[in-house]
Coordinates of N, CA and C in Angstrom, one line a residue:
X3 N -12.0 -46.9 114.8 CA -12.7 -46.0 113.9 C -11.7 -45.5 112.9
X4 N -12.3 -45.7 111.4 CA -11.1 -45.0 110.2 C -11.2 -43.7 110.2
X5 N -10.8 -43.2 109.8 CA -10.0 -41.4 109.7 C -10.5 -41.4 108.3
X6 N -10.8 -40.1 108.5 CA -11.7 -39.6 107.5 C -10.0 -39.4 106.0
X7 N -9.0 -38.8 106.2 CA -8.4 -39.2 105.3 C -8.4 -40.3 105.0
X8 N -8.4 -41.2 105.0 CA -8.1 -42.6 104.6 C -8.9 -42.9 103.7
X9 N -10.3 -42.7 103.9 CA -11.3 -42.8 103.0 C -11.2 -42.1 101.9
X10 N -10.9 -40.6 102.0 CA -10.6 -40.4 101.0 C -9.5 -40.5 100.0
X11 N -8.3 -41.8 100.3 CA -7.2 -41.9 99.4 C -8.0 -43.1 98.7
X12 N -8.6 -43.7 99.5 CA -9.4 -44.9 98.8 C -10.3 -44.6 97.8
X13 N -11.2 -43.5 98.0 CA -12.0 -42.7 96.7 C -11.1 -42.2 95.5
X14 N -10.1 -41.4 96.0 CA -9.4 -41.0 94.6 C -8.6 -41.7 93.9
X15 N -9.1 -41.4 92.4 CA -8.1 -42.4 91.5 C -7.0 -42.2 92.0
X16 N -5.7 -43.0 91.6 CA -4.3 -43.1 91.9 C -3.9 -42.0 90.6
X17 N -2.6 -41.4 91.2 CA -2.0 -40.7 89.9 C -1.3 -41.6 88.8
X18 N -0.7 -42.8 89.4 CA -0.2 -43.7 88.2 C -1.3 -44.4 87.3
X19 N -2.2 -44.5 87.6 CA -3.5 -44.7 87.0 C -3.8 -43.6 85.8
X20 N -3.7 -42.6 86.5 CA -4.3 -41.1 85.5 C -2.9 -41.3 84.7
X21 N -2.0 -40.7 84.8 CA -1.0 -40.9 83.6 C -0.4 -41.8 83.1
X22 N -1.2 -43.1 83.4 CA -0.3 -44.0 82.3 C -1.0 -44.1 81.3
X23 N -2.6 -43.6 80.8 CA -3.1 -43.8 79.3 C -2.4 -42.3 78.7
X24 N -1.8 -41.2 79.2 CA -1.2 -40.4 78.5 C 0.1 -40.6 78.0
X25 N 0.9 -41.2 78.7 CA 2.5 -41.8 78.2 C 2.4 -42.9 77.0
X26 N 1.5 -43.6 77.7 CA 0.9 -44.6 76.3 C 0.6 -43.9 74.6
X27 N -0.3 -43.2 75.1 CA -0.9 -42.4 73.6 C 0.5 -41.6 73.3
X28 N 1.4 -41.1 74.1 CA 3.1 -40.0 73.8 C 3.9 -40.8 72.8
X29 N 3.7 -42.2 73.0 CA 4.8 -42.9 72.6 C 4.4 -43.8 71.9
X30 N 3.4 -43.6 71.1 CA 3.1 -44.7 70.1 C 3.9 -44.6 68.5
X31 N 4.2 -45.0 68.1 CA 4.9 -44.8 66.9 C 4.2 -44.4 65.5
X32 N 4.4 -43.3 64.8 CA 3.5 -42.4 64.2 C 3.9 -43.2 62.7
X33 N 4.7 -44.1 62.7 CA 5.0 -44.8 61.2 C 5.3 -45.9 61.3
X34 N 4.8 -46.7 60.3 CA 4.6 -48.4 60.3 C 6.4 -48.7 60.6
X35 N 6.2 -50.3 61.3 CA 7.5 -50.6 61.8 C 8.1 -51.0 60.3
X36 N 7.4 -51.6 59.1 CA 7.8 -52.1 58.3 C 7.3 -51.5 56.8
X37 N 8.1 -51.0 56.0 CA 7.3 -50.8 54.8 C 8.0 -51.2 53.2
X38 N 7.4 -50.9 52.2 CA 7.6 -51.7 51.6 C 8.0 -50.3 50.3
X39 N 7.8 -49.3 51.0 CA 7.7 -47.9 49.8 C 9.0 -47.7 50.1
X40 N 9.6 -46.9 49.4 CA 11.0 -46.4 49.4 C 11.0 -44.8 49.9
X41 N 11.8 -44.5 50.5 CA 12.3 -43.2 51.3 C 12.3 -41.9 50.6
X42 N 11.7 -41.0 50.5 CA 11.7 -39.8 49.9 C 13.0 -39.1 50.7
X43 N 14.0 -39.6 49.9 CA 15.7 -38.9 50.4 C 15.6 -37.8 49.7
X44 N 14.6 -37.1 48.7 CA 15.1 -36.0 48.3 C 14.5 -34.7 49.0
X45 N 15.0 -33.4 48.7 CA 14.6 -32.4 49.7 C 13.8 -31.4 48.9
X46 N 12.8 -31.3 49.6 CA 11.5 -30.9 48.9 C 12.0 -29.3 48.8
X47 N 12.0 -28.0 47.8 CA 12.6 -27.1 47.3 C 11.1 -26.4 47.2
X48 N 11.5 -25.0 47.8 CA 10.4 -24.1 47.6 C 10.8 -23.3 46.2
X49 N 9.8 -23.3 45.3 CA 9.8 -22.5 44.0 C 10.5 -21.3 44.2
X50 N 10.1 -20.7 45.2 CA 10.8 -19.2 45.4 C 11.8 -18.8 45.7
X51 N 12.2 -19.8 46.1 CA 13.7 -20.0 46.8 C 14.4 -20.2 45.6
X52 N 14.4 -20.3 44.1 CA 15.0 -20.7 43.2 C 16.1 -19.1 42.9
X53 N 17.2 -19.6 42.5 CA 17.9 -18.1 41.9 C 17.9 -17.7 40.5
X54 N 17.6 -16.5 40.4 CA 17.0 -15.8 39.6 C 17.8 -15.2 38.7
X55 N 18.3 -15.3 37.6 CA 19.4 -13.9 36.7 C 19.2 -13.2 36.4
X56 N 19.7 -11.7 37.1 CA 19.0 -10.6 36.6 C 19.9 -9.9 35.2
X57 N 19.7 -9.1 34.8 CA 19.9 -8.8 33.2 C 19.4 -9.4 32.4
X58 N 20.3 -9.1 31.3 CA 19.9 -9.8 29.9 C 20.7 -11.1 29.4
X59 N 19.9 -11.8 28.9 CA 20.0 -13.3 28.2 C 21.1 -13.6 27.0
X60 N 21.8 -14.6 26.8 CA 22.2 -14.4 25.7 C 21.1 -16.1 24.9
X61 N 21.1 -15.6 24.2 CA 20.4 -16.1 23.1 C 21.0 -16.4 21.7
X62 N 21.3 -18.1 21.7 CA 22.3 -18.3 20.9 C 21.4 -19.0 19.4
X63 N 20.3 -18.9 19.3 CA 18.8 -19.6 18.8 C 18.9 -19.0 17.8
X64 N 18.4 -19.7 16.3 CA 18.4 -18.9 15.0 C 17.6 -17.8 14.9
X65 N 17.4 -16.6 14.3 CA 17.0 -15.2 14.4 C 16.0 -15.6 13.4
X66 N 14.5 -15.3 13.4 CA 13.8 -15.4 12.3 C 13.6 -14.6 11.7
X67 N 13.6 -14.4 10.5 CA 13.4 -13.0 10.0 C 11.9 -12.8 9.7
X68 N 12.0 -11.3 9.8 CA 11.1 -10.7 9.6 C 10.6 -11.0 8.4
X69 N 8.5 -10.5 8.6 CA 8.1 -11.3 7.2 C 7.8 -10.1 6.6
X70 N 7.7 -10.2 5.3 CA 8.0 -9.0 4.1 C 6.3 -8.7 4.1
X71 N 6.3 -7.3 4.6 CA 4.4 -6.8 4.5 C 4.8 -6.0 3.4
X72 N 5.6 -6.7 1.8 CA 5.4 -5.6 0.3 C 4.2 -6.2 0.4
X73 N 3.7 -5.9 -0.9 CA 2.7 -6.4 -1.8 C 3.3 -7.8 -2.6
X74 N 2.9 -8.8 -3.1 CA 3.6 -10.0 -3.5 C 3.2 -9.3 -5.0
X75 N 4.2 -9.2 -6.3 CA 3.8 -8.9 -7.5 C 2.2 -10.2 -8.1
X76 N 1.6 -9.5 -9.0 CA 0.7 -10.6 -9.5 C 1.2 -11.4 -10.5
X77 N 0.4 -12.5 -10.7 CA 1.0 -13.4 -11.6 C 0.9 -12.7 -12.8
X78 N 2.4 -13.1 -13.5 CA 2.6 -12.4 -15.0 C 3.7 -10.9 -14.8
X79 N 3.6 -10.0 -13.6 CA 3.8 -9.2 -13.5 C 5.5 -8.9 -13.9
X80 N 6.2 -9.6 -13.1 CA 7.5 -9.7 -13.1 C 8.2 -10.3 -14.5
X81 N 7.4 -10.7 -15.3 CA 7.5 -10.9 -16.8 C 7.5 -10.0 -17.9
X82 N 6.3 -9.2 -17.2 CA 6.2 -7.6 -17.8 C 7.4 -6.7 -17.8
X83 N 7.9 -7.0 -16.8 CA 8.3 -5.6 -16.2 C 9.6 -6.4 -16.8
X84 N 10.1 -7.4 -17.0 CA 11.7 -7.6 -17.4 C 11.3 -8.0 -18.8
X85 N 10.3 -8.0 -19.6 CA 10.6 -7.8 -20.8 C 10.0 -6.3 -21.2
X86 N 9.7 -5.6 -20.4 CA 9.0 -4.0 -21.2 C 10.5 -3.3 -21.3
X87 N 10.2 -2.7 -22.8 CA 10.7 -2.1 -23.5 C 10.3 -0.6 -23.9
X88 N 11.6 0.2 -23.4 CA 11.5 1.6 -23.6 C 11.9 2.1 -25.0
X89 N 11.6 3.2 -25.9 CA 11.8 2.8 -26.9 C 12.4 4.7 -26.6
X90 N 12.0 5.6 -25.9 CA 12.8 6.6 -26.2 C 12.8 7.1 -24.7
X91 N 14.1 8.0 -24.5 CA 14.7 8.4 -23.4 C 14.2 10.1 -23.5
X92 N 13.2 11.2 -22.9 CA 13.6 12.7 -23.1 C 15.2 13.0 -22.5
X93 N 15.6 12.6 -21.8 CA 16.7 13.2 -21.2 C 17.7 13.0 -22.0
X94 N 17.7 12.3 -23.3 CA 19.1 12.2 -24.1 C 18.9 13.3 -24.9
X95 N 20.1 13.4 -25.3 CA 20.7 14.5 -26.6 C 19.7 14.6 -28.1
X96 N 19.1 15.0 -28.2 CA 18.5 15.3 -29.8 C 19.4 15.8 -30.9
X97 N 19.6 14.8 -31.6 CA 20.4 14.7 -33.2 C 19.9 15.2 -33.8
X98 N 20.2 15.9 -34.5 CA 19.6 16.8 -35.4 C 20.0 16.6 -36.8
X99 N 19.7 16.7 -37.8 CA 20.1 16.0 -39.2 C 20.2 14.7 -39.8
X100 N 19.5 13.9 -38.9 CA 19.2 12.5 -39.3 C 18.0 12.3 -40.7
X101 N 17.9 11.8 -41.3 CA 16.8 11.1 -42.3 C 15.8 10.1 -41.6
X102 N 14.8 10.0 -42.1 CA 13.6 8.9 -41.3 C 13.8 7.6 -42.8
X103 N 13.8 6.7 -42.2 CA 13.7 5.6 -43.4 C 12.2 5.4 -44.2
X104 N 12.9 5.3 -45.7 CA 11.7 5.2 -47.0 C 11.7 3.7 -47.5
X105 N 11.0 3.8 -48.0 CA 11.4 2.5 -49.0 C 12.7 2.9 -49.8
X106 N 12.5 4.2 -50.5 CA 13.8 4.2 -51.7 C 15.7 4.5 -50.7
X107 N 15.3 4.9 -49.9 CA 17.0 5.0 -48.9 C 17.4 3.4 -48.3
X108 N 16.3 2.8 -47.9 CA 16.5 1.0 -47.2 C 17.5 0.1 -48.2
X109 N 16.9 0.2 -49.7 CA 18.0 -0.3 -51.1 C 18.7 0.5 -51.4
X110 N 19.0 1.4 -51.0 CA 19.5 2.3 -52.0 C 21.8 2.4 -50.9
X111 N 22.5 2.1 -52.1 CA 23.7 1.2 -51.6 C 24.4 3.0 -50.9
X112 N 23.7 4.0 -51.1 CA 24.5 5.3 -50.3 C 24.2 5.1 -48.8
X113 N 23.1 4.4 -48.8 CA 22.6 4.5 -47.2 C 23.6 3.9 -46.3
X114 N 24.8 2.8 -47.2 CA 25.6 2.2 -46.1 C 26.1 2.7 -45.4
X115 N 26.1 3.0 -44.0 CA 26.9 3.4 -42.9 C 26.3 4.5 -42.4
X116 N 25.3 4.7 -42.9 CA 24.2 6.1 -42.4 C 23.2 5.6 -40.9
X117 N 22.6 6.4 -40.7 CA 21.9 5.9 -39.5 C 20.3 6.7 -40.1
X118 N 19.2 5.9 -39.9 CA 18.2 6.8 -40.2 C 16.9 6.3 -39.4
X119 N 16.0 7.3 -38.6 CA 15.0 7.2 -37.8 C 13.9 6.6 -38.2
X120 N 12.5 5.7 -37.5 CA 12.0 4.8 -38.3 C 10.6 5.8 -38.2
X121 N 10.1 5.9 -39.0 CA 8.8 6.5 -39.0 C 7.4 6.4 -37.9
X122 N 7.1 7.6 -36.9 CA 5.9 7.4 -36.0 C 5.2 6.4 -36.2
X123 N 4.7 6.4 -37.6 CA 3.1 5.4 -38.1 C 3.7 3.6 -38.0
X124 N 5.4 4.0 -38.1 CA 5.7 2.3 -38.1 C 6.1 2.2 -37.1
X125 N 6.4 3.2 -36.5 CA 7.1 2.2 -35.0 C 5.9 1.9 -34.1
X126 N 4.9 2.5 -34.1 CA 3.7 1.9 -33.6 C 3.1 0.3 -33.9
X127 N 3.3 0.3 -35.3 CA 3.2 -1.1 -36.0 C 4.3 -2.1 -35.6
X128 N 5.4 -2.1 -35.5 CA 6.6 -2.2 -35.1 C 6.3 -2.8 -33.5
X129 N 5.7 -2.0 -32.8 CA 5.6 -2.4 -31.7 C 4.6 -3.2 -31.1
X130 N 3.3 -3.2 -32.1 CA 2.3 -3.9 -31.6 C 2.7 -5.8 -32.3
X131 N 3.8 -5.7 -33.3 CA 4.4 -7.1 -34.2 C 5.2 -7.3 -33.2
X132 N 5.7 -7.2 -32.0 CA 6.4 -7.0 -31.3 C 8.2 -7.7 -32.0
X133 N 8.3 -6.2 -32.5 CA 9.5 -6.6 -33.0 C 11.0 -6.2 -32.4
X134 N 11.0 -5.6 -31.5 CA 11.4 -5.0 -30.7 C 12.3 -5.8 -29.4
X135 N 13.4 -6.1 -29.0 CA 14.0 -6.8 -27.9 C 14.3 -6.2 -27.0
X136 N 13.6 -6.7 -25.3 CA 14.2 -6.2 -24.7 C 16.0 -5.4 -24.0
X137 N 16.2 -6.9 -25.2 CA 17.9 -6.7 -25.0 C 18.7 -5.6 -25.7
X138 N 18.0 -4.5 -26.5 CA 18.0 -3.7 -27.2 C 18.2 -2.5 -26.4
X139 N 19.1 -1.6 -26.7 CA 19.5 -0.5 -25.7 C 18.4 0.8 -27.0
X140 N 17.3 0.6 -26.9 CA 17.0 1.3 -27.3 C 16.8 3.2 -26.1
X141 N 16.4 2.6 -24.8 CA 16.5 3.5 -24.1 C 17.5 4.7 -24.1
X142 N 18.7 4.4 -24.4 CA 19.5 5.2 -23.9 C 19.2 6.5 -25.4
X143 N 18.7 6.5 -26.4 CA 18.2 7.1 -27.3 C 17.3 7.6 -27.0
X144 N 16.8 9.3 -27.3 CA 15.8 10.2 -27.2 C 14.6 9.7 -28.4
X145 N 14.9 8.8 -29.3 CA 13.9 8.4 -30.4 C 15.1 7.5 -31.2
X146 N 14.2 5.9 -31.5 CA 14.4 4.7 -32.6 C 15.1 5.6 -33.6
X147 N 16.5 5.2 -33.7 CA 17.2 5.1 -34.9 C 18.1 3.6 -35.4
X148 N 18.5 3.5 -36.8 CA 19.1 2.2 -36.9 C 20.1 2.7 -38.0
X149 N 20.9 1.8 -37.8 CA 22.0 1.8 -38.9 C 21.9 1.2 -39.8
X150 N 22.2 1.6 -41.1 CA 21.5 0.7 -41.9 C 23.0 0.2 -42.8
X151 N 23.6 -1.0 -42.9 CA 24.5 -1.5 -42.9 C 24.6 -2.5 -44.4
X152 N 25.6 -3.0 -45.1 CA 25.6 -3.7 -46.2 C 24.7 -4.8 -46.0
X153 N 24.3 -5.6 -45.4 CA 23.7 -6.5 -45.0 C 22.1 -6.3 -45.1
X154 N 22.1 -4.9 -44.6 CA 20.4 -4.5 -44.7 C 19.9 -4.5 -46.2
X155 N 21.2 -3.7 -47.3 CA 20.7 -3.4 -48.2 C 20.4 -4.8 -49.1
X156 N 20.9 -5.5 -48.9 CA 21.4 -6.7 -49.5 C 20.1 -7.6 -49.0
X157 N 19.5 -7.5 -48.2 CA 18.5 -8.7 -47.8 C 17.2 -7.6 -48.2
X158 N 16.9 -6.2 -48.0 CA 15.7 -5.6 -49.0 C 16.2 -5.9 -50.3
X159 N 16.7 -5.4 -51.3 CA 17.2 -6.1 -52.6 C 16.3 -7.2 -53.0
X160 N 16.9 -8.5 -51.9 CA 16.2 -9.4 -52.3 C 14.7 -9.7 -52.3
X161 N 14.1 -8.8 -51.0 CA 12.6 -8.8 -50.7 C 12.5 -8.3 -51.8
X162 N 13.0 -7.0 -52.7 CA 11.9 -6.8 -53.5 C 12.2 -7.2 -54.6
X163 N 13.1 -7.7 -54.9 CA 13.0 -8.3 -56.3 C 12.1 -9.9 -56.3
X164 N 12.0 -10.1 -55.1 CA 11.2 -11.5 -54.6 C 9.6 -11.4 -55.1
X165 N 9.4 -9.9 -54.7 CA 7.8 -9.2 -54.9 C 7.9 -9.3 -56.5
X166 N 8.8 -8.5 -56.9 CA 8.4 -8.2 -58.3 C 8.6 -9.5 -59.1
X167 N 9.6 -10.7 -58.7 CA 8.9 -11.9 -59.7 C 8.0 -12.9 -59.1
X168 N 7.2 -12.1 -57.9 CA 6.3 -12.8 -57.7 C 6.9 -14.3 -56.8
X169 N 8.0 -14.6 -55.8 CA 8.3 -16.1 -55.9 C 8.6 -16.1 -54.4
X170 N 9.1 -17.0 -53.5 CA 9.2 -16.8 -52.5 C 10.6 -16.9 -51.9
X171 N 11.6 -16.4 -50.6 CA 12.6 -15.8 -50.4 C 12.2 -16.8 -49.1
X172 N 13.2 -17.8 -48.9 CA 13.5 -18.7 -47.6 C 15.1 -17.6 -47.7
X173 N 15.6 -16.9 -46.8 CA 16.6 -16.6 -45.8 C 16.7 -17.3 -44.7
X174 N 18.1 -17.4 -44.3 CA 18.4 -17.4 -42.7 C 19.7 -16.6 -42.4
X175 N 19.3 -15.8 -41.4 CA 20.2 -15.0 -41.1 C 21.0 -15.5 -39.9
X176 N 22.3 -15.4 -40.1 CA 23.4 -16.1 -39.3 C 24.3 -15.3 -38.5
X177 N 25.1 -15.3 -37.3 CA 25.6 -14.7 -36.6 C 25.9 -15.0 -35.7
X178 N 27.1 -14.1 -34.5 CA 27.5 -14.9 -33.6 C 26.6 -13.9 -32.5
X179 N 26.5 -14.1 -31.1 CA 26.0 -13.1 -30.6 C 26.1 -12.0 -30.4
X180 N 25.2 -11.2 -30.4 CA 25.7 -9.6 -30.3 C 25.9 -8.9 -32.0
X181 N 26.0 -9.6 -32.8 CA 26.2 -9.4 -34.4 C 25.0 -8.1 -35.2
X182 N 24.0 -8.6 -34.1 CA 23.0 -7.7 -34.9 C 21.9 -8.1 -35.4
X183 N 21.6 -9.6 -35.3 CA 20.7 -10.4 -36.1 C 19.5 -9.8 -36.0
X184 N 19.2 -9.2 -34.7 CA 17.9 -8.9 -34.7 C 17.2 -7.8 -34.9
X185 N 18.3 -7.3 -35.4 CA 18.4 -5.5 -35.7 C 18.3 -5.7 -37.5
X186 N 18.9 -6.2 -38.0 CA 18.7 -6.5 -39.4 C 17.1 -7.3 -39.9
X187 N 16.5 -8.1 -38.7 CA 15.4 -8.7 -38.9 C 14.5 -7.6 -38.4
X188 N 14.6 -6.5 -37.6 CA 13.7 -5.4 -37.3 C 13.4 -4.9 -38.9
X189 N 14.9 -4.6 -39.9 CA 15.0 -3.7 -40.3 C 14.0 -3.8 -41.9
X190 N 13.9 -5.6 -41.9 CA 13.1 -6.1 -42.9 C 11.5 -6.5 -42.7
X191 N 11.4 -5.9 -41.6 CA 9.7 -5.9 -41.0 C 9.7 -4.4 -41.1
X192 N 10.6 -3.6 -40.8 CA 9.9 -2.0 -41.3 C 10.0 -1.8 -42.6
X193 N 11.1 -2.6 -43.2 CA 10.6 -2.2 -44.9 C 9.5 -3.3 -45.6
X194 N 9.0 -4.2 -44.7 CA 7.9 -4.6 -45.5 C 6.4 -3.6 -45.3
X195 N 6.7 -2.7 -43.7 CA 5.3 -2.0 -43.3 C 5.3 -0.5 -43.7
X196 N 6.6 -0.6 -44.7 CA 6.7 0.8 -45.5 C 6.2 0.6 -46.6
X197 N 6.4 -0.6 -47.2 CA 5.8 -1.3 -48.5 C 4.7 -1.3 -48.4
X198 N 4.0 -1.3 -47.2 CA 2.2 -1.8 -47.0 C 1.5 -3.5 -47.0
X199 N 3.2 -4.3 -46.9 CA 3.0 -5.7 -47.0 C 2.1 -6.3 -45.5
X200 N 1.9 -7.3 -46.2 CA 1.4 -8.0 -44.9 C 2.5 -8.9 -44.0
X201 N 2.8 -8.4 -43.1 CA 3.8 -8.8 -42.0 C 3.6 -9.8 -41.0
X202 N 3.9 -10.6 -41.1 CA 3.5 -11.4 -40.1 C 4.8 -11.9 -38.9
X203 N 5.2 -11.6 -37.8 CA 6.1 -11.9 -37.1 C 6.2 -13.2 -35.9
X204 N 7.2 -13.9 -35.6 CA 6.8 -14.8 -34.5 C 8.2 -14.3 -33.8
X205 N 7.9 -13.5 -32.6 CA 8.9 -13.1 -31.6 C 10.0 -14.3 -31.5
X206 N 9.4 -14.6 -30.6 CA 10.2 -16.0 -30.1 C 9.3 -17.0 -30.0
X207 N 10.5 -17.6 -31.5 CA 10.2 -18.9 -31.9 C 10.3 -20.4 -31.1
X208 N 11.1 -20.1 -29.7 CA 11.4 -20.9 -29.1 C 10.2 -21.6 -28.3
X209 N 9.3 -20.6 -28.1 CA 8.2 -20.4 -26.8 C 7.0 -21.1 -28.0

């Protein structure tokens, strides 16, 4: 007769049975025996782990400059303003005993070396002929005065003996710079608009 253990070693699985599909599945190899990709040798770096500089930077980069919030002048403006002409200063000295220029003092050979003031009604005329140079230190004067010089008298002379025989007068007035040229050509447009002539001017003849 068999023993009741016996039968039951014969019913139960064996233990080498039960753990040999788990040692199997332990030890299977989690990566191909052979491959054909290349090795990631580098070591993967957490962002945060990076080091950080605290303070301030130096910054060796060209500086841009700031952009100009003026007003941009308008066209023409900057033309104005470097050829506008002052024609009297209040804050200078007032001369007192000067003469205003006539027709009969312009020819007349006493006036050499005299200085005499040009008349309100012409210097307005004077100014709209634009006869007048910016390069002309008229400002630093409280009111237009001119010198009226051998040269002045000598070129009215000729205007008006030009009138009275009726003919016409080609001048050219010559000089080095700074001479005056354009002070002696003022001086024969105020004696033609004292005369009541018809004046005709071309500033600059260049333009």
């Amino acid at each position: 007769m068999a023993s009741t253990n016996c039968w039951r070693c014969l019913v139960r699985p064996s233990q080498r049975l039960l753990l040999a599909p788990a040692s199997g599945v332990a030890s299977a190899p989690t990566s191909a025996a052979f491959t054909t990709t290349s090795t990631h040798l580098g070591k993967v770096t957490d962002p945060s782990s990076r080091h950080i500089r605290a303070g301030k930077k130096l910054s060796l980069g060209r500086h841009k400059r700031t952009p100009d919030k003026t007003k941009p002048p308008l066209p023409g403006e900057r033309k104005a303003f470097r050829k506008r002409i002052q024609l009297s200063n209040d804050n200078a000295l007032a001369v007192t005993g000067l003469d205003v220029l006539t027709t009969e003092n312009v020819v007349d050979s006493d006036s050499i070396g005299k200085v005499f003031g040009i008349p309100a009604d012409s210097l307005d005329q004077l100014r709209v002929c634009e006869a007048f140079k910016s390069s002309q230190t008229w400002s630093l004067f409280r009111s237009p005065h001119m010198l009226v010089r051998k040269e002045t008298v000598d070129l009215t002379k000729q205007m008006m003996d030009a009138i009275e025989k009726k003919e016409t007068l080609r001048l050219v007035v010559t000089g080095n710079r700074g001479s005056g040229k354009s002070i002696v050509g003022l001086q024969a447009l105020a004696t033609g608009l004292l005369n009541e002539w018809v004046v005709i001017n071309i500033p600059e003849g260049t333009e």
